Amino acid sequence: MVSLVLIILTSLFFTGIVVRTKSIASGRKGPGIFQPMKDIIRLWKKGSVYSTTTSFIFQIAPSIYIASVLMAILMIPHGNHPGIISFEGDFVMFAYVLALGKFLMIISALDTGSSFEGMGASREALYSMLVEPAFFILIGSFALFTGQTSFHGIFSSLHYGSHISYMLGGLATFVFIFIAMIENSRMPVDDPKTHLELTMVHEVMILDNSGFDLGLIMYTTHLKFAMYGAIISNFFIGVLPLEISIPLFFAVQICFAVVVGIIESFIARFRLGHNPQFIFILTSVSLLIFFGVLLVLGKFI
Amino acid sequence: MEITQITSWTAIVLIAGIAGIMVVRDKLKSITALSVVLINAVLTSIPAILALTVAPQTGSFAMPHLLSNIVVRIDSLSAWFILIINFTSINGALYGNGYMKAYSELKTNREIHWIFYVIFHISMVWVCMFENGLAFIISWELMSLSSLMLVIFEFQKKNTLKAGINYMVQMHLSVIFLTIGFIWLNIKTGSFDFSALSQLPLAKHSVWIFILLFFGFAIKAGFIPFHTWLPHAHPAAPSHVSGVMSGVIVKLGIYGIFRIIMNLRYDWLLFGEIVLSLSVLTAVYGIANAAVKRDFKGMLAFCTIENIGIIGIGIGLGLMGIGSDNQILAVLGFSGALLHTFNHSLFKSLLFFGAGSVYQQTHTRNIEHLGGLIKKMPQTAALFLVGAIAIGGLPPFNGFISEFIIYSGLFKGLSGFPGISQVVLLILTIAGLALIGGISVLTFTKTFGVIFLGNPRTRLHHEPAETPFIMLLPQYLIVAAMLSVAFFPQFYFNYASKIVASSFHLGNNPLDESPIADNLKYIGLISMVFIGIFILVFGLRWLIVRKRTAILYETWGCGYVAPVVKAQYTGRSFARQFGSLFDFIVRIRKNHKKTQKTELYPEKRTFSTYYSDILEKYVIIPLARRSTFLLNYFQFIQNGQIQSYVIYGLFFIMLIFLGTVLKIIT
């Protein structure tokens, strides 16, 4: 319950901070941190234009997309407080429920019959496929490390004993930041601010969405950012009491947003052909974490 | 009724049914076949349900002139498979009733088809019933041959016949392995029964019996590199047959593997590791090939290979669990495999039925020629979508349940093994399974999107329309079964874990204290909650959107206002980047003539690409070529003269006569 409220609160201003950071980095003042949210509310008030090619898939996909992310958020714990849904192996459902939302978004892009949107859909399917192993190896390593098989179990019993385990936490944060960047189609992989349809990934998939549905999709992106931020914050919170952990949570989220903004300001988007290689790096870093865990547990003789 | 009586009754119903199909009018043949399948299904489901809920049903036919009695036995493992066979076969017959109407001009073909369909169904059930190896092999052979006849339904087509011959040869390779295995077993223990496997002396050479039998079953199941018959046979067969074959016949290979490993007494861990590694490779290989296939039935065939891999991962995990005395791991692995067997039989037959409806309406299996079918066939499209989501293992459908069980076994196993090699194997398996999940999302978004969404890519001969109700009914039945697994997984899991506990002699069901069953109940609940959240969001959206203006307009084409249908993304382009990333598995070949420097006025030329199955191309076909080289020297035996064949017969009779006279054969 705690984490749900916190994540929804964070989702209101997260992207605002990212935009603000980018503005400051490029020497502008930039809009207020609630501006992205205001844009979404404006979208929710608008009417829509639907393509004549589309079918019911196009109508239900955004709703399933946000439902899947909400479902995933329900599973995120806050330090010692489990999420509303918490069971053994919940992270498997977490990953698969998110994949369901993506599945629907991909086919809704294909539903428009546009060549641009098919292109985006193909890229999205490929990149999210490449991310999956990284996530599972990472979570598997922590399951091995703590002997627990749920988000709550892992995060509440994560204690840093040796130097190596600090390194593991750091690497895990790194991997999660980049997973979040890829899943949200942000900078090194995709440029949300680009104006050329041929080079977009996520933006080109939703070219034909408008009005309320577009607002839903954009808000889902904010929720997703806040959700990954919450996972990252869990690496730092541990079993601290609420009065310390809640400020810490926001601090971590804000740091995360600033880091995202800085990455977006100073790294150029990769060539599309190089993206798979970049995403594979995450898998290898996850493997590094795994070997670190083996080292800590003394499995190497 | 005694189980032996039931067995005899099934044979009587079968013979009466065949006679019936021959006699009745052409229009009633399919209905007769359906009712024969129904009667036999009911007859065999009763003892199966009893075996699953009460106690194993055993009986034996006294065969004094044979070496031993033929034991008929339905234990919970056979019962599980029998119920799967019956459900899928009934659905297949129902669907076939509608599907075969399109082939009304092929009267003889249809009669043969329905006769072999009823034989096919009951022989599969018999395979699960006979404990005796010889009776087992006879039913197995009956099953292979009858399914061969079903595959070559359109035997007038050259490609179909070729696929049929390929299938026949590979099935007989499997039978050869099994026969040698059983004869070897008989020599060692004096019995043909499966249970005799457990009495094998602990020696190096008895491992080979297991390996022989495993090969025999692996060919049927389609583990790499024995998978090459699947992508040929499935597209060639009529769709309801491919649905049943992929849903069930392949699973009988899994059944056989279960039968032999439950009698394995040593080297669990080693076998487990081998099966696990082979399965991960099988699954990745299968789904990577499926992702680039343009023939949608061929794609489904490769996807079957992938799912066999997932089932194999469960089996390997279970074996490792038994090998390390970790009972929870064993139960999770094996019951995950059993449940996935069931789930896959559901969604794969659903997908094949959907594919069949598409093929029947459009007469093409190439997805690049299709598009926009969701407007013409909305129900088929929705059903296909459900199957596509379920087969990717995505919640809230049943595929997720079995994959979840296997995943939780793998995660539990991580902390359960002391050795580093097992832990590394398991984490690689987890990564492999995650990758497979991702690729299958890509595969099925591509397939569904290109077939059903967008605009039609080519002009078809006639306007496609929704299929008749009789073809949709089995699909709805399957979806209902799928949802029951998704919402009440604990019910199915309890039976699966009981089967595992009794088959592998785990003593008390080790899950009594484990929270897995409760966990699954909770997951079923969460699936409903998820649907609830979706309905809430969608309802809210509906309430808000209905007051707003909605305009219909062309798809946004970046300002270009004359959309070209050909410019739509194709399946090939959708999977292109994936293909180039995985080119060590999926090799692309291009057929085109390069433009010469001197060619000032280039002539018209064509360009085509295709992906080939590298294992088939570089391993199986060269091997087959090599062996035909040797076997060609024996070609004189098959000279096409009936007279010399009669002489062969006489020769063997003489040989056996002399053998008995001289007391060589006793």
PDB file of C-alpha atoms in Angstrom, chain B residues 498-592:
ATOM      1  CA  LYS B 498      -0.288 -36.192  -6.954  1.00  0.00           C
ATOM      2  CA  ILE B 499       0.689 -37.877 -10.210  1.00  0.00           C
ATOM      3  CA  VAL B 500       4.288 -36.926  -9.632  1.00  0.00           C
ATOM      4  CA  ALA B 501       4.243 -38.094  -6.028  1.00  0.00           C
ATOM      5  CA  SER B 502       2.810 -41.494  -6.902  1.00  0.00           C
ATOM      6  CA  SER B 503       4.848 -42.019 -10.069  1.00  0.00           C
ATOM      7  CA  PHE B 504       8.156 -41.162  -8.514  1.00  0.00           C
ATOM      8  CA  HIS B 505       7.442 -42.743  -5.130  1.00  0.00           C
ATOM      9  CA  LEU B 506       7.990 -39.523  -3.263  1.00  0.00           C
ATOM     10  CA  GLY B 507       6.106 -40.894  -0.266  1.00  0.00           C
ATOM     11  CA  ASN B 508       3.863 -38.305   1.310  1.00  0.00           C
ATOM     12  CA  ASN B 509       3.035 -35.519  -0.997  1.00  0.00           C
ATOM     13  CA  PRO B 510       5.895 -33.182  -0.104  1.00  0.00           C
ATOM     14  CA  LEU B 511       3.826 -30.156  -0.985  1.00  0.00           C
ATOM     15  CA  ASP B 512       1.481 -30.566   1.942  1.00  0.00           C
ATOM     16  CA  GLU B 513       3.547 -28.100   3.902  1.00  0.00           C
ATOM     17  CA  SER B 514       4.742 -26.125   0.935  1.00  0.00           C
ATOM     18  CA  PRO B 515       2.879 -22.947   0.022  1.00  0.00           C
ATOM     19  CA  ILE B 516       2.935 -23.641  -3.720  1.00  0.00           C
ATOM     20  CA  ALA B 517      -0.687 -24.749  -4.038  1.00  0.00           C
ATOM     21  CA  ASP B 518      -1.895 -21.753  -2.009  1.00  0.00           C
ATOM     22  CA  ASN B 519       0.375 -19.590  -4.061  1.00  0.00           C
ATOM     23  CA  LEU B 520      -1.224 -20.823  -7.257  1.00  0.00           C
ATOM     24  CA  LYS B 521      -4.687 -20.245  -5.861  1.00  0.00           C
ATOM     25  CA  TYR B 522      -3.583 -16.710  -5.168  1.00  0.00           C
ATOM     26  CA  ILE B 523      -2.284 -16.336  -8.715  1.00  0.00           C
ATOM     27  CA  GLY B 524      -5.632 -17.473 -10.088  1.00  0.00           C
ATOM     28  CA  LEU B 525      -7.216 -14.771  -7.967  1.00  0.00           C
ATOM     29  CA  ILE B 526      -4.722 -12.190  -9.199  1.00  0.00           C
ATOM     30  CA  SER B 527      -5.530 -13.081 -12.787  1.00  0.00           C
ATOM     31  CA  MET B 528      -9.134 -12.218 -12.044  1.00  0.00           C
ATOM     32  CA  VAL B 529      -8.058  -9.023 -10.292  1.00  0.00           C
ATOM     33  CA  PHE B 530      -6.069  -8.098 -13.364  1.00  0.00           C
ATOM     34  CA  ILE B 531      -9.092  -8.531 -15.566  1.00  0.00           C
ATOM     35  CA  GLY B 532     -11.005  -6.473 -13.013  1.00  0.00           C
ATOM     36  CA  ILE B 533      -8.472  -3.633 -13.245  1.00  0.00           C
ATOM     37  CA  PHE B 534      -8.689  -3.729 -17.003  1.00  0.00           C
ATOM     38  CA  ILE B 535     -12.486  -3.603 -16.962  1.00  0.00           C
ATOM     39  CA  LEU B 536     -12.341  -0.721 -14.488  1.00  0.00           C
ATOM     40  CA  VAL B 537      -9.928   1.281 -16.647  1.00  0.00           C
ATOM     41  CA  PHE B 538     -11.776   0.483 -19.820  1.00  0.00           C
ATOM     42  CA  GLY B 539     -15.127   1.304 -18.271  1.00  0.00           C
ATOM     43  CA  LEU B 540     -13.771   4.618 -17.048  1.00  0.00           C
ATOM     44  CA  ARG B 541     -12.393   5.315 -20.478  1.00  0.00           C
ATOM     45  CA  TRP B 542     -15.720   4.467 -22.059  1.00  0.00           C
ATOM     46  CA  LEU B 543     -17.571   6.767 -19.687  1.00  0.00           C
ATOM     47  CA  ILE B 544     -15.256   9.662 -20.482  1.00  0.00           C
ATOM     48  CA  VAL B 545     -14.715   9.050 -24.179  1.00  0.00           C
ATOM     49  CA  ARG B 546     -18.356   8.628 -25.156  1.00  0.00           C
ATOM     50  CA  LYS B 547     -19.026  12.315 -24.482  1.00  0.00           C
ATOM     51  CA  ARG B 548     -16.085  13.407 -26.589  1.00  0.00           C
ATOM     52  CA  THR B 549     -15.988  13.778 -30.322  1.00  0.00           C
ATOM     53  CA  ALA B 550     -14.437  10.934 -32.240  1.00  0.00           C
ATOM     54  CA  ILE B 551     -13.470  11.393 -35.869  1.00  0.00           C
ATOM     55  CA  LEU B 552     -12.657   8.622 -38.301  1.00  0.00           C
ATOM     56  CA  TYR B 553      -9.803   9.342 -40.649  1.00  0.00           C
ATOM     57  CA  GLU B 554      -7.077   7.658 -42.682  1.00  0.00           C
ATOM     58  CA  THR B 555      -4.016   6.309 -40.892  1.00  0.00           C
ATOM     59  CA  TRP B 556      -1.393   9.006 -40.474  1.00  0.00           C
ATOM     60  CA  GLY B 557       1.080   8.660 -43.321  1.00  0.00           C
ATOM     61  CA  CYS B 558       3.314  11.641 -42.507  1.00  0.00           C
ATOM     62  CA  GLY B 559       1.282  13.880 -44.735  1.00  0.00           C
ATOM     63  CA  TYR B 560       1.099  11.411 -47.597  1.00  0.00           C
ATOM     64  CA  VAL B 561      -2.592  11.074 -48.301  1.00  0.00           C
ATOM     65  CA  ALA B 562      -2.726   8.144 -50.716  1.00  0.00           C
ATOM     66  CA  PRO B 563      -1.850   5.164 -48.532  1.00  0.00           C
ATOM     67  CA  VAL B 564      -0.375   2.200 -50.378  1.00  0.00           C
ATOM     68  CA  VAL B 565      -1.290  -1.195 -49.030  1.00  0.00           C
ATOM     69  CA  LYS B 566       2.048  -2.623 -50.130  1.00  0.00           C
ATOM     70  CA  ALA B 567       3.868  -0.136 -47.924  1.00  0.00           C
ATOM     71  CA  GLN B 568       2.628  -1.857 -44.785  1.00  0.00           C
ATOM     72  CA  TYR B 569       5.183  -3.556 -42.609  1.00  0.00           C
ATOM     73  CA  THR B 570       5.503  -7.199 -43.611  1.00  0.00           C
ATOM     74  CA  GLY B 571       6.280 -10.188 -41.487  1.00  0.00           C
ATOM     75  CA  ARG B 572       9.703 -10.474 -43.031  1.00  0.00           C
ATOM     76  CA  SER B 573      10.604  -6.887 -42.254  1.00  0.00           C
ATOM     77  CA  PHE B 574       9.160  -7.225 -38.750  1.00  0.00           C
ATOM     78  CA  ALA B 575      11.518 -10.073 -37.952  1.00  0.00           C
ATOM     79  CA  ARG B 576      14.449  -8.896 -40.066  1.00  0.00           C
ATOM     80  CA  GLN B 577      16.522  -7.350 -37.323  1.00  0.00           C
ATOM     81  CA  PHE B 578      15.884 -10.329 -35.107  1.00  0.00           C
ATOM     82  CA  GLY B 579      16.939 -12.602 -37.951  1.00  0.00           C
ATOM     83  CA  SER B 580      20.216 -10.826 -38.468  1.00  0.00           C
ATOM     84  CA  LEU B 581      20.894 -10.907 -34.730  1.00  0.00           C
ATOM     85  CA  PHE B 582      20.264 -14.639 -34.521  1.00  0.00           C
ATOM     86  CA  ASP B 583      21.843 -15.567 -37.840  1.00  0.00           C
ATOM     87  CA  PHE B 584      23.757 -18.379 -36.191  1.00  0.00           C
ATOM     88  CA  ILE B 585      20.404 -20.164 -35.885  1.00  0.00           C
ATOM     89  CA  VAL B 586      18.325 -18.758 -38.696  1.00  0.00           C
ATOM     90  CA  ARG B 587      20.304 -18.543 -41.915  1.00  0.00           C
ATOM     91  CA  ILE B 588      18.831 -16.428 -44.631  1.00  0.00           C
ATOM     92  CA  ARG B 589      19.275 -17.353 -48.266  1.00  0.00           C
ATOM     93  CA  LYS B 590      18.732 -14.934 -51.110  1.00  0.00           C
ATOM     94  CA  ASN B 591      17.768 -15.986 -54.602  1.00  0.00           C
ATOM     95  CA  HIS B 592      18.614 -13.364 -57.150  1.00  0.00           C
TER      96      HIS B 592
END
